[in-house]
mmCIF file of C-alpha atoms in Angstrom:
data_model
loop_
_atom_site.group_PDB
_atom_site.id
_atom_site.type_symbol
_atom_site.label_atom_id
_atom_site.label_comp_id
_atom_site.label_asym_id
_atom_site.label_seq_id
_atom_site.Cartn_x
_atom_site.Cartn_y
_atom_site.Cartn_z
ATOM 1 C CA MET S 1 10.246 85.884 122.444
ATOM 2 C CA THR S 2 12.918 88.416 123.354
ATOM 3 C CA ASP S 3 16.227 88.066 121.507
ATOM 4 C CA THR S 4 19.235 86.989 123.507
ATOM 5 C CA ILE S 5 22.961 87.770 123.553
ATOM 6 C CA LEU S 6 25.425 84.861 123.585
ATOM 7 C CA ILE S 7 28.855 85.518 125.082
ATOM 8 C CA LEU S 8 31.856 83.290 124.303
ATOM 9 C CA ASN S 9 35.108 83.500 126.275
ATOM 10 C CA GLY S 10 37.674 80.925 125.211
ATOM 11 C CA GLY S 11 40.899 80.144 127.027
ATOM 12 C CA SER S 12 43.687 77.605 126.703
ATOM 13 C CA SER S 13 41.837 74.982 128.734
ATOM 14 C CA SER S 14 38.260 76.223 129.019
ATOM 15 C CA LEU S 15 35.325 77.766 127.219
ATOM 16 C CA LYS S 16 33.167 80.062 129.332
ATOM 17 C CA PHE S 17 29.774 81.099 128.017
ATOM 18 C CA ALA S 18 26.768 83.083 129.089
ATOM 19 C CA VAL S 19 23.396 84.047 127.659
ATOM 20 C CA PHE S 20 21.766 87.341 128.550
ATOM 21 C CA GLN S 21 18.364 88.711 127.704
ATOM 22 C CA GLY S 22 18.741 92.236 126.375
ATOM 23 C CA GLY S 23 16.381 95.215 126.491
ATOM 24 C CA ASP S 24 16.889 98.187 128.756
ATOM 25 C CA ALA S 25 19.092 96.107 131.068
ATOM 26 C CA LEU S 26 20.884 92.775 131.068
ATOM 27 C CA HIS S 27 19.245 89.728 132.625
ATOM 28 C CA LEU S 28 21.400 86.644 133.015
ATOM 29 C CA LEU S 29 19.695 83.513 131.704
ATOM 30 C CA VAL S 30 22.554 80.992 131.586
ATOM 31 C CA ARG S 31 26.169 80.946 132.724
ATOM 32 C CA GLY S 32 28.476 77.977 132.322
ATOM 33 C CA SER S 33 31.766 76.568 131.119
ATOM 34 C CA VAL S 34 33.459 73.623 129.546
ATOM 35 C CA SER S 35 36.467 73.081 131.807
ATOM 36 C CA SER S 36 39.596 70.902 131.607
ATOM 37 C CA ILE S 37 39.362 70.680 127.814
ATOM 38 C CA GLY S 38 42.869 69.240 127.600
ATOM 39 C CA GLN S 39 42.313 66.609 130.298
ATOM 40 C CA ARG S 40 38.860 65.346 131.332
ATOM 41 C CA PRO S 41 36.370 67.883 129.978
ATOM 42 C CA ARG S 42 33.160 68.721 131.823
ATOM 43 C CA LEU S 43 30.205 70.898 130.949
ATOM 44 C CA HIS S 44 29.040 72.825 134.002
ATOM 45 C CA VAL S 45 26.130 75.254 134.175
ATOM 46 C CA ALA S 46 25.627 77.376 137.279
ATOM 47 C CA PRO S 47 22.109 77.870 138.648
ATOM 48 C CA THR S 48 20.352 81.134 137.831
ATOM 49 C CA ALA S 49 16.854 82.449 138.458
ATOM 50 C CA THR S 50 15.664 80.683 135.287
ATOM 51 C CA THR S 51 18.150 77.813 134.884
ATOM 52 C CA PRO S 52 18.756 74.779 137.100
ATOM 53 C CA PRO S 53 22.325 73.590 137.709
ATOM 54 C CA PHE S 54 23.781 71.134 135.229
ATOM 55 C CA ASP S 55 26.999 69.130 135.270
ATOM 56 C CA ARG S 56 28.087 66.446 132.827
ATOM 57 C CA SER S 57 31.317 64.734 131.848
ATOM 58 C CA LEU S 58 32.294 65.066 128.197
ATOM 59 C CA GLY S 59 34.535 62.014 128.319
ATOM 60 C CA GLU S 60 37.845 60.858 129.736
ATOM 61 C CA ARG S 61 40.006 62.236 126.928
ATOM 62 C CA PRO S 62 40.974 65.745 125.811
ATOM 63 C CA ILE S 63 38.708 67.439 123.283
ATOM 64 C CA SER S 64 39.218 70.258 120.792
ATOM 65 C CA MET S 65 37.672 73.724 121.105
ATOM 66 C CA ASP S 66 35.185 72.946 118.338
ATOM 67 C CA LYS S 67 33.936 69.929 120.294
ATOM 68 C CA ALA S 68 33.609 72.080 123.413
ATOM 69 C CA PHE S 69 31.623 74.592 121.378
ATOM 70 C CA GLU S 70 29.404 71.791 120.048
ATOM 71 C CA ALA S 71 28.620 70.740 123.630
ATOM 72 C CA VAL S 72 27.654 74.311 124.536
ATOM 73 C CA ALA S 73 25.509 74.692 121.409
ATOM 74 C CA SER S 74 23.755 71.397 122.088
ATOM 75 C CA TYR S 75 22.948 72.448 125.645
ATOM 76 C CA LEU S 76 21.624 75.849 124.548
ATOM 77 C CA THR S 77 19.545 74.222 121.801
ATOM 78 C CA GLY S 78 17.981 71.923 124.374
ATOM 79 C CA ARG S 79 17.040 74.955 126.459
ATOM 80 C CA GLY S 80 15.463 76.675 123.448
ATOM 81 C CA LEU S 81 17.965 79.530 123.656
ATOM 82 C CA LEU S 82 20.187 79.122 120.618
ATOM 83 C CA ARG S 83 17.463 80.005 118.100
ATOM 84 C CA ARG S 84 16.867 83.292 119.939
ATOM 85 C CA VAL S 85 20.475 84.490 119.630
ATOM 86 C CA ARG S 86 20.824 87.582 117.429
ATOM 87 C CA ARG S 87 24.162 88.883 118.757
ATOM 88 C CA VAL S 88 27.272 86.967 119.745
ATOM 89 C CA GLY S 89 29.878 88.752 121.832
ATOM 90 C CA HIS S 90 33.442 87.480 121.822
ATOM 91 C CA ARG S 91 36.180 88.251 124.299
ATOM 92 C CA VAL S 92 39.248 88.894 122.145
ATOM 93 C CA VAL S 93 42.487 89.256 124.075
ATOM 94 C CA HIS S 94 44.429 91.577 121.762
ATOM 95 C CA GLY S 95 42.966 94.494 119.833
ATOM 96 C CA GLY S 96 46.252 96.232 119.061
ATOM 97 C CA ARG S 97 46.112 99.961 118.399
ATOM 98 C CA GLU S 98 43.240 99.727 115.933
ATOM 99 C CA PHE S 99 40.497 98.202 118.072
ATOM 100 C CA ALA S 100 39.726 100.267 121.169
ATOM 101 C CA ARG S 101 35.984 99.559 121.429
ATOM 102 C CA ALA S 102 33.464 96.865 120.489
ATOM 103 C CA THR S 103 33.819 96.060 116.791
ATOM 104 C CA LEU S 104 31.840 94.137 114.189
ATOM 105 C CA LEU S 105 33.940 91.097 113.305
ATOM 106 C CA ASP S 106 33.819 91.252 109.535
ATOM 107 C CA GLN S 107 36.542 89.810 107.326
ATOM 108 C CA ARG S 108 38.676 92.957 107.445
ATOM 109 C CA ALA S 109 38.627 92.997 111.255
ATOM 110 C CA LEU S 110 39.396 89.282 111.477
ATOM 111 C CA ASP S 111 42.374 89.606 109.134
ATOM 112 C CA ALA S 112 43.781 92.449 111.252
ATOM 113 C CA LEU S 113 43.253 90.508 114.483
ATOM 114 C CA ARG S 114 44.990 87.408 113.115
ATOM 115 C CA ARG S 115 48.095 89.498 112.565
ATOM 116 C CA LEU S 116 48.176 90.060 116.339
ATOM 117 C CA GLU S 117 48.322 86.346 117.196
ATOM 118 C CA PRO S 118 52.101 86.384 117.949
ATOM 119 C CA LEU S 119 51.446 88.912 120.748
ATOM 120 C CA ALA S 120 48.931 86.652 122.524
ATOM 121 C CA PRO S 121 49.709 83.155 121.228
ATOM 122 C CA ILE S 122 47.841 81.303 123.950
ATOM 123 C CA HIS S 123 44.504 83.057 123.468
ATOM 124 C CA GLN S 124 44.155 85.041 120.237
ATOM 125 C CA ALA S 125 43.887 82.062 117.874
ATOM 126 C CA ILE S 126 41.343 80.411 120.181
ATOM 127 C CA ASN S 127 39.252 83.588 120.344
ATOM 128 C CA LEU S 128 39.193 83.855 116.555
ATOM 129 C CA GLU S 129 38.462 80.148 116.109
ATOM 130 C CA LEU S 130 35.325 80.651 118.187
ATOM 131 C CA VAL S 131 34.252 83.518 115.929
ATOM 132 C CA GLY S 132 34.383 81.157 112.960
ATOM 133 C CA LEU S 133 32.503 78.409 114.791
ATOM 134 C CA ALA S 134 29.781 80.788 115.938
ATOM 135 C CA ASN S 135 29.472 82.348 112.485
ATOM 136 C CA ARG S 136 28.938 78.958 110.864
ATOM 137 C CA LEU S 137 26.343 77.910 113.436
ATOM 138 C CA LEU S 138 24.580 81.297 113.602
ATOM 139 C CA PRO S 139 25.129 82.904 110.178
ATOM 140 C CA ASP S 140 22.400 85.504 110.732
ATOM 141 C CA ALA S 141 23.711 86.651 114.121
ATOM 142 C CA MET S 142 25.934 89.696 114.521
ATOM 143 C CA GLN S 143 29.458 88.716 115.650
ATOM 144 C CA VAL S 144 31.053 91.428 117.803
ATOM 145 C CA GLY S 145 34.511 91.507 119.341
ATOM 146 C CA CYS S 146 35.296 93.138 122.697
ATOM 147 C CA PHE S 147 38.958 93.558 123.543
ATOM 148 C CA ASP S 148 41.011 93.058 126.683
ATOM 149 C CA THR S 149 43.367 95.802 125.556
ATOM 150 C CA ALA S 150 40.665 98.455 125.005
ATOM 151 C CA PHE S 151 40.180 99.403 128.673
ATOM 152 C CA HIS S 152 43.805 100.522 128.888
ATOM 153 C CA ALA S 153 43.652 102.864 125.891
ATOM 154 C CA THR S 154 42.941 105.706 128.358
ATOM 155 C CA ARG S 155 46.415 105.511 129.894
ATOM 156 C CA PRO S 156 48.760 108.479 129.485
ATOM 157 C CA GLU S 157 51.332 108.203 126.708
ATOM 158 C CA LEU S 158 54.174 107.722 129.186
ATOM 159 C CA ALA S 159 52.452 104.610 130.559
ATOM 160 C CA ARG S 160 52.489 103.075 127.071
ATOM 161 C CA LEU S 161 56.001 103.889 125.904
ATOM 162 C CA TYR S 162 59.128 101.740 126.115
ATOM 163 C CA GLY S 163 62.659 103.116 126.016
ATOM 164 C CA LEU S 164 63.013 102.194 122.355
ATOM 165 C CA PRO S 165 63.576 104.352 119.264
ATOM 166 C CA HIS S 166 60.534 106.495 118.536
ATOM 167 C CA GLU S 167 59.913 104.893 115.147
ATOM 168 C CA MET S 168 59.402 101.522 116.850
ATOM 169 C CA SER S 169 56.736 103.015 119.106
ATOM 170 C CA GLU S 170 55.083 104.450 116.011
ATOM 171 C CA GLN S 171 55.112 100.950 114.531
ATOM 172 C CA GLY S 172 53.127 99.600 117.501
ATOM 173 C CA ILE S 173 55.806 98.309 119.864
ATOM 174 C CA VAL S 174 54.166 99.802 122.934
ATOM 175 C CA SER S 175 52.449 98.619 126.096
ATOM 176 C CA TYR S 176 48.829 97.579 125.494
ATOM 177 C CA GLY S 177 47.770 96.011 128.787
ATOM 178 C CA PHE S 178 45.376 93.086 129.173
ATOM 179 C CA HIS S 179 42.553 91.706 131.363
ATOM 180 C CA GLY S 180 40.697 94.890 130.402
ATOM 181 C CA LEU S 181 37.255 93.287 130.318
ATOM 182 C CA SER S 182 37.774 92.046 133.863
ATOM 183 C CA TYR S 183 38.873 95.522 134.947
ATOM 184 C CA SER S 184 35.920 97.077 133.123
ATOM 185 C CA HIS S 185 33.595 94.942 135.231
ATOM 186 C CA ILE S 186 35.466 95.922 138.398
ATOM 187 C CA ALA S 187 35.150 99.612 137.453
ATOM 188 C CA SER S 188 31.387 99.259 136.928
ATOM 189 C CA GLU S 189 31.015 97.522 140.300
ATOM 190 C CA LEU S 190 33.027 100.296 141.968
ATOM 191 C CA HIS S 191 30.780 102.902 140.325
ATOM 192 C CA ARG S 192 27.789 101.038 141.728
ATOM 193 C CA ARG S 193 29.299 100.987 145.228
ATOM 194 C CA TYR S 194 30.940 104.428 145.395
ATOM 195 C CA GLY S 195 29.256 106.513 142.717
ATOM 196 C CA ALA S 196 31.238 108.667 140.285
ATOM 197 C CA ALA S 197 34.408 108.440 142.416
ATOM 198 C CA ALA S 198 34.463 104.665 141.768
ATOM 199 C CA GLY S 199 36.740 103.956 144.716
ATOM 200 C CA GLY S 200 39.095 106.833 144.016
ATOM 201 C CA ARG S 201 42.704 105.696 143.700
ATOM 202 C CA THR S 202 42.258 101.968 143.091
ATOM 203 C CA ILE S 203 44.500 99.019 142.394
ATOM 204 C CA ALA S 204 42.653 95.984 141.057
ATOM 205 C CA ALA S 205 44.417 92.617 141.203
ATOM 206 C CA HIS S 206 43.274 90.101 138.595
ATOM 207 C CA LEU S 207 45.016 87.036 139.992
ATOM 208 C CA GLY S 208 44.364 83.842 138.061
ATOM 209 C CA SER S 209 46.486 81.527 135.931
ATOM 210 C CA GLY S 210 47.193 84.739 134.048
ATOM 211 C CA ALA S 211 47.677 87.622 136.449
ATOM 212 C CA SER S 212 48.025 91.380 136.344
ATOM 213 C CA LEU S 213 47.334 94.558 138.293
ATOM 214 C CA CYS S 214 45.643 97.748 137.124
ATOM 215 C CA ALA S 215 45.822 101.194 138.714
ATOM 216 C CA MET S 216 42.711 103.313 138.217
ATOM 217 C CA LYS S 217 41.483 106.765 139.120
ATOM 218 C CA ALA S 218 37.682 107.044 139.291
ATOM 219 C CA GLY S 219 37.423 103.776 137.365
ATOM 220 C CA VAL S 220 39.737 104.815 134.513
ATOM 221 C CA SER S 221 42.922 102.876 133.783
ATOM 222 C CA GLN S 222 46.145 104.769 134.488
ATOM 223 C CA ALA S 223 48.752 101.976 134.502
ATOM 224 C CA THR S 224 48.901 98.191 134.374
ATOM 225 C CA THR S 225 51.515 95.481 134.774
ATOM 226 C CA MET S 226 51.062 93.625 131.476
ATOM 227 C CA GLY S 227 52.458 95.393 128.440
ATOM 228 C CA PHE S 228 53.198 94.492 124.820
ATOM 229 C CA SER S 229 52.318 90.844 125.449
ATOM 230 C CA THR S 230 50.692 88.713 128.127
ATOM 231 C CA LEU S 231 54.138 87.693 129.446
ATOM 232 C CA ASP S 232 54.882 90.938 131.272
ATOM 233 C CA GLY S 233 54.467 91.854 134.938
ATOM 234 C CA LEU S 234 53.616 89.316 137.631
ATOM 235 C CA VAL S 235 54.822 85.746 137.941
ATOM 236 C CA MET S 236 51.910 83.632 136.707
ATOM 237 C CA SER S 237 50.908 79.976 136.575
ATOM 238 C CA THR S 238 53.304 79.011 133.781
ATOM 239 C CA ARG S 239 54.387 82.448 132.483
ATOM 240 C CA CYS S 240 57.564 84.137 133.659
ATOM 241 C CA GLY S 241 56.435 87.735 134.165
ATOM 242 C CA ALA S 242 58.816 90.696 133.891
ATOM 243 C CA MET S 243 62.530 89.989 133.684
ATOM 244 C CA ASP S 244 65.779 91.575 132.573
ATOM 245 C CA PRO S 245 65.836 91.529 128.734
ATOM 246 C CA GLY S 246 69.472 90.519 129.056
ATOM 247 C CA VAL S 247 68.272 87.099 130.227
ATOM 248 C CA LEU S 248 66.559 86.611 126.880
ATOM 249 C CA LEU S 249 69.684 87.645 124.991
ATOM 250 C CA HIS S 250 71.698 85.177 127.063
ATOM 251 C CA LEU S 251 69.241 82.345 126.378
ATOM 252 C CA MET S 252 69.389 82.991 122.642
ATOM 253 C CA GLN S 253 73.101 83.721 122.284
ATOM 254 C CA GLU S 254 74.682 81.429 124.869
ATOM 255 C CA ARG S 255 72.098 78.678 125.340
ATOM 256 C CA LYS S 256 71.179 78.765 121.619
ATOM 257 C CA LEU S 257 67.429 78.584 122.238
ATOM 258 C CA SER S 258 65.373 78.975 119.096
ATOM 259 C CA PRO S 259 62.408 81.408 119.060
ATOM 260 C CA ASP S 260 60.005 78.476 119.436
ATOM 261 C CA GLU S 261 61.994 77.018 122.346
ATOM 262 C CA LEU S 262 62.162 80.417 124.009
ATOM 263 C CA GLY S 263 58.423 80.936 123.596
ATOM 264 C CA ASP S 264 57.677 77.526 125.098
ATOM 265 C CA LEU S 265 59.977 78.269 128.055
ATOM 266 C CA LEU S 266 58.483 81.685 128.806
ATOM 267 C CA TYR S 267 54.819 80.835 128.267
ATOM 268 C CA GLU S 268 54.543 77.172 129.297
ATOM 269 C CA ARG S 269 57.435 76.135 131.595
ATOM 270 C CA SER S 270 58.069 79.142 133.817
ATOM 271 C CA GLY S 271 56.095 80.958 136.519
ATOM 272 C CA LEU S 272 54.813 79.010 139.504
ATOM 273 C CA LEU S 273 55.342 75.740 137.655
ATOM 274 C CA GLY S 274 58.937 76.510 136.784
ATOM 275 C CA VAL S 275 59.937 77.917 140.171
ATOM 276 C CA SER S 276 58.316 75.117 142.155
ATOM 277 C CA GLY S 277 58.927 72.235 139.780
ATOM 278 C CA ILE S 278 55.636 70.897 141.121
ATOM 279 C CA SER S 279 52.623 72.694 139.694
ATOM 280 C CA GLY S 280 51.361 75.958 138.265
ATOM 281 C CA ASP S 281 48.174 75.666 140.316
ATOM 282 C CA MET S 282 48.150 77.930 143.366
ATOM 283 C CA GLN S 283 45.858 75.708 145.453
ATOM 284 C CA THR S 284 48.146 72.728 144.854
ATOM 285 C CA LEU S 285 51.156 74.757 145.964
ATOM 286 C CA LEU S 286 49.385 76.084 149.060
ATOM 287 C CA ALA S 287 48.503 72.531 150.071
ATOM 288 C CA SER S 288 52.115 71.350 149.686
ATOM 289 C CA GLU S 289 54.738 71.398 152.439
ATOM 290 C CA ASP S 290 57.578 71.225 149.918
ATOM 291 C CA ALA S 291 60.036 74.107 150.292
ATOM 292 C CA ALA S 292 59.998 74.661 146.511
ATOM 293 C CA ALA S 293 56.219 75.122 146.574
ATOM 294 C CA MET S 294 56.490 77.672 149.364
ATOM 295 C CA ARG S 295 59.244 79.498 147.473
ATOM 296 C CA ALA S 296 57.001 79.829 144.414
ATOM 297 C CA VAL S 297 54.110 81.148 146.526
ATOM 298 C CA ASP S 298 56.392 83.621 148.286
ATOM 299 C CA LEU S 299 57.742 84.858 144.952
ATOM 300 C CA PHE S 300 54.201 85.377 143.655
ATOM 301 C CA VAL S 301 53.290 87.478 146.707
ATOM 302 C CA TYR S 302 56.578 89.395 146.558
ATOM 303 C CA ARG S 303 56.063 90.368 142.936
ATOM 304 C CA VAL S 304 52.457 91.457 143.556
ATOM 305 C CA ALA S 305 53.592 93.575 146.524
ATOM 306 C CA LEU S 306 56.396 95.082 144.435
ATOM 307 C CA GLU S 307 53.998 96.088 141.665
ATOM 308 C CA ILE S 308 51.421 97.469 144.114
ATOM 309 C CA GLY S 309 54.078 99.858 145.384
ATOM 310 C CA SER S 310 54.936 100.922 141.849
ATOM 311 C CA LEU S 311 51.318 101.483 140.839
ATOM 312 C CA ALA S 312 50.500 103.342 144.056
ATOM 313 C CA ALA S 313 53.309 105.747 143.214
ATOM 314 C CA VAL S 314 51.764 106.380 139.785
ATOM 315 C CA ILE S 315 48.310 107.258 141.165
ATOM 316 C CA GLY S 316 49.583 109.058 144.277
ATOM 317 C CA GLY S 317 48.390 106.687 146.975
ATOM 318 C CA LEU S 318 45.698 104.092 147.510
ATOM 319 C CA ASP S 319 42.035 104.258 148.539
ATOM 320 C CA THR S 320 40.754 100.872 147.346
ATOM 321 C CA LEU S 321 42.355 97.476 146.736
ATOM 322 C CA VAL S 322 40.314 94.897 144.803
ATOM 323 C CA PHE S 323 40.985 91.169 144.410
ATOM 324 C CA THR S 324 39.386 89.216 141.566
ATOM 325 C CA ALA S 325 39.774 86.032 139.434
ATOM 326 C CA GLY S 326 40.577 82.513 140.633
ATOM 327 C CA ILE S 327 43.410 83.172 143.091
ATOM 328 C CA GLY S 328 42.122 86.605 144.056
ATOM 329 C CA GLU S 329 38.685 85.238 144.900
ATOM 330 C CA HIS S 330 39.505 81.815 146.342
ATOM 331 C CA ALA S 331 42.882 82.055 148.112
ATOM 332 C CA PRO S 332 42.398 83.986 151.370
ATOM 333 C CA LYS S 333 45.955 83.159 152.442
ATOM 334 C CA ILE S 334 47.330 84.937 149.374
ATOM 335 C CA ARG S 335 45.067 87.949 149.951
ATOM 336 C CA HIS S 336 46.233 88.116 153.564
ATOM 337 C CA SER S 337 49.919 87.945 152.625
ATOM 338 C CA ILE S 338 49.565 90.615 149.943
ATOM 339 C CA CYS S 339 47.712 92.927 152.311
ATOM 340 C CA GLU S 340 50.379 92.462 154.983
ATOM 341 C CA SER S 341 52.994 93.508 152.418
ATOM 342 C CA ALA S 342 50.918 96.599 151.593
ATOM 343 C CA ALA S 343 50.440 97.653 155.220
ATOM 344 C CA TRP S 344 52.683 100.674 154.629
ATOM 345 C CA LEU S 345 49.963 102.046 152.334
ATOM 346 C CA GLY S 346 47.385 101.836 155.123
ATOM 347 C CA VAL S 347 46.027 98.420 154.141
ATOM 348 C CA ALA S 348 44.713 96.275 156.998
ATOM 349 C CA ILE S 349 42.756 93.076 156.446
ATOM 350 C CA ASP S 350 40.209 91.519 158.814
ATOM 351 C CA VAL S 351 41.201 87.878 159.293
ATOM 352 C CA GLY S 352 37.666 86.659 159.955
ATOM 353 C CA LEU S 353 36.064 88.522 157.063
ATOM 354 C CA ASN S 354 38.833 87.369 154.744
ATOM 355 C CA ARG S 355 38.410 83.718 155.691
ATOM 356 C CA GLY S 356 34.634 83.999 155.541
ATOM 357 C CA GLY S 357 34.580 85.075 151.907
ATOM 358 C CA GLU S 358 32.948 88.459 152.445
ATOM 359 C CA ASP S 359 33.052 91.112 149.736
ATOM 360 C CA LEU S 360 34.550 93.756 152.063
ATOM 361 C CA VAL S 361 37.474 92.206 153.941
ATOM 362 C CA SER S 362 39.346 95.233 155.265
ATOM 363 C CA ALA S 363 39.624 95.830 159.006
ATOM 364 C CA PRO S 364 37.768 98.763 160.620
ATOM 365 C CA ASN S 365 41.061 100.622 161.109
ATOM 366 C CA SER S 366 42.171 100.171 157.490
ATOM 367 C CA ARG S 367 42.696 103.392 155.557
ATOM 368 C CA VAL S 368 42.113 101.390 152.375
ATOM 369 C CA ASP S 369 38.930 99.518 151.454
ATOM 370 C CA VAL S 370 39.845 95.940 150.516
ATOM 371 C CA LEU S 371 37.226 94.227 148.345
ATOM 372 C CA VAL S 372 36.761 90.821 146.748
ATOM 373 C CA ILE S 373 34.712 91.137 143.556
ATOM 374 C CA PRO S 374 34.054 88.043 141.415
ATOM 375 C CA ALA S 375 35.349 88.323 137.864
ATOM 376 C CA ASP S 376 32.639 88.626 135.217
ATOM 377 C CA GLU S 377 34.157 89.208 131.802
ATOM 378 C CA GLU S 378 31.016 87.819 130.194
ATOM 379 C CA ARG S 379 28.833 90.555 131.674
ATOM 380 C CA ALA S 380 31.382 93.171 130.621
ATOM 381 C CA VAL S 381 31.155 91.928 127.023
ATOM 382 C CA ALA S 382 27.355 91.803 127.158
ATOM 383 C CA SER S 383 27.251 95.374 128.485
ATOM 384 C CA GLU S 384 29.233 96.545 125.452
ATOM 385 C CA LEU S 385 26.887 94.689 123.113
ATOM 386 C CA LEU S 386 23.743 96.029 124.752
ATOM 387 C CA ASN S 387 24.171 99.407 123.065
ATOM 388 C CA PHE S 388 26.490 98.344 120.267
ATOM 389 C CA GLU S 389 24.101 99.143 117.409
ATOM 390 C CA THR S 390 23.649 102.711 118.649
ATOM 391 C CA VAL S 391 27.384 103.433 119.023
#
């Protein structure tokens, strides 16, 4: 039997997984997730050409990531797939300056990646926990890390620098950018659609519970809204996004917030949840008639529109606008509002196409192609692993 590639993509409340058959090209065998790990976990497997759909509750109580991994392993064992795995690909959020391409996750690499945990506290520890779990279950399989920060390593130096003393930049206090695996998939889809031009001057909007924008030229990252950490840029589900650093000084000096209290505020109690006081879930806010919910939604759109203008200035205009991830793919009202705010760039959206869930949703008179491309970080990781041994 042909060997397979297992992809693991852990988040704060979910574990996404996929199994691909390798060879000259990737063939998806299984794609699924364990969702709502911290509430009422469920194992869901989407139908593929070789796999029927599957959906099962994992209980009424929260479970740990290792229990979620056990559920995935049990399912794959039952399908006869786990014993065929020879390579395991891991999405790792932060690669720092050292890791700019797929890397064998040996002890030296893992030690270096653990030192980056403070820069991505929600995800990095989870990503590395999954490496350990997979290594224990599949000791003979190659464990390979693929990094969200790597896609943005192509950016010009000025896009990575902060206005800090030079020695601090040399020590690694620079902008790294995130969601790179998602943007890598978008770039490959644009290459498939447009050829080498890959949509020309493109802004891709990864809008989920974590959210960012990336400006590309011919599929290569030029600028992005996240920076040193995953807090920067857009207002997100529970994260604050960009703000005046003086606010942080005030909170520490005048409000006497400790580092832990400040981290909890910025990562867990801000964003859509903090502004609305209702929820960090966009669909919940869109369904609400509460003025606070509408204010949070309007702020989200405003900040996206603001950053689109900034990124368009960096790349000298706009040819293609791409929406991806949970909000980007499933909230046509948000897409419509963002496109209205970007009308000055020549963006015009077709109301019917947008509501109908088409992949091309721009109006015939739009000077900018507006696309909806489903996120597929798992395929991006698998693509890096396909030729990893020959790199």
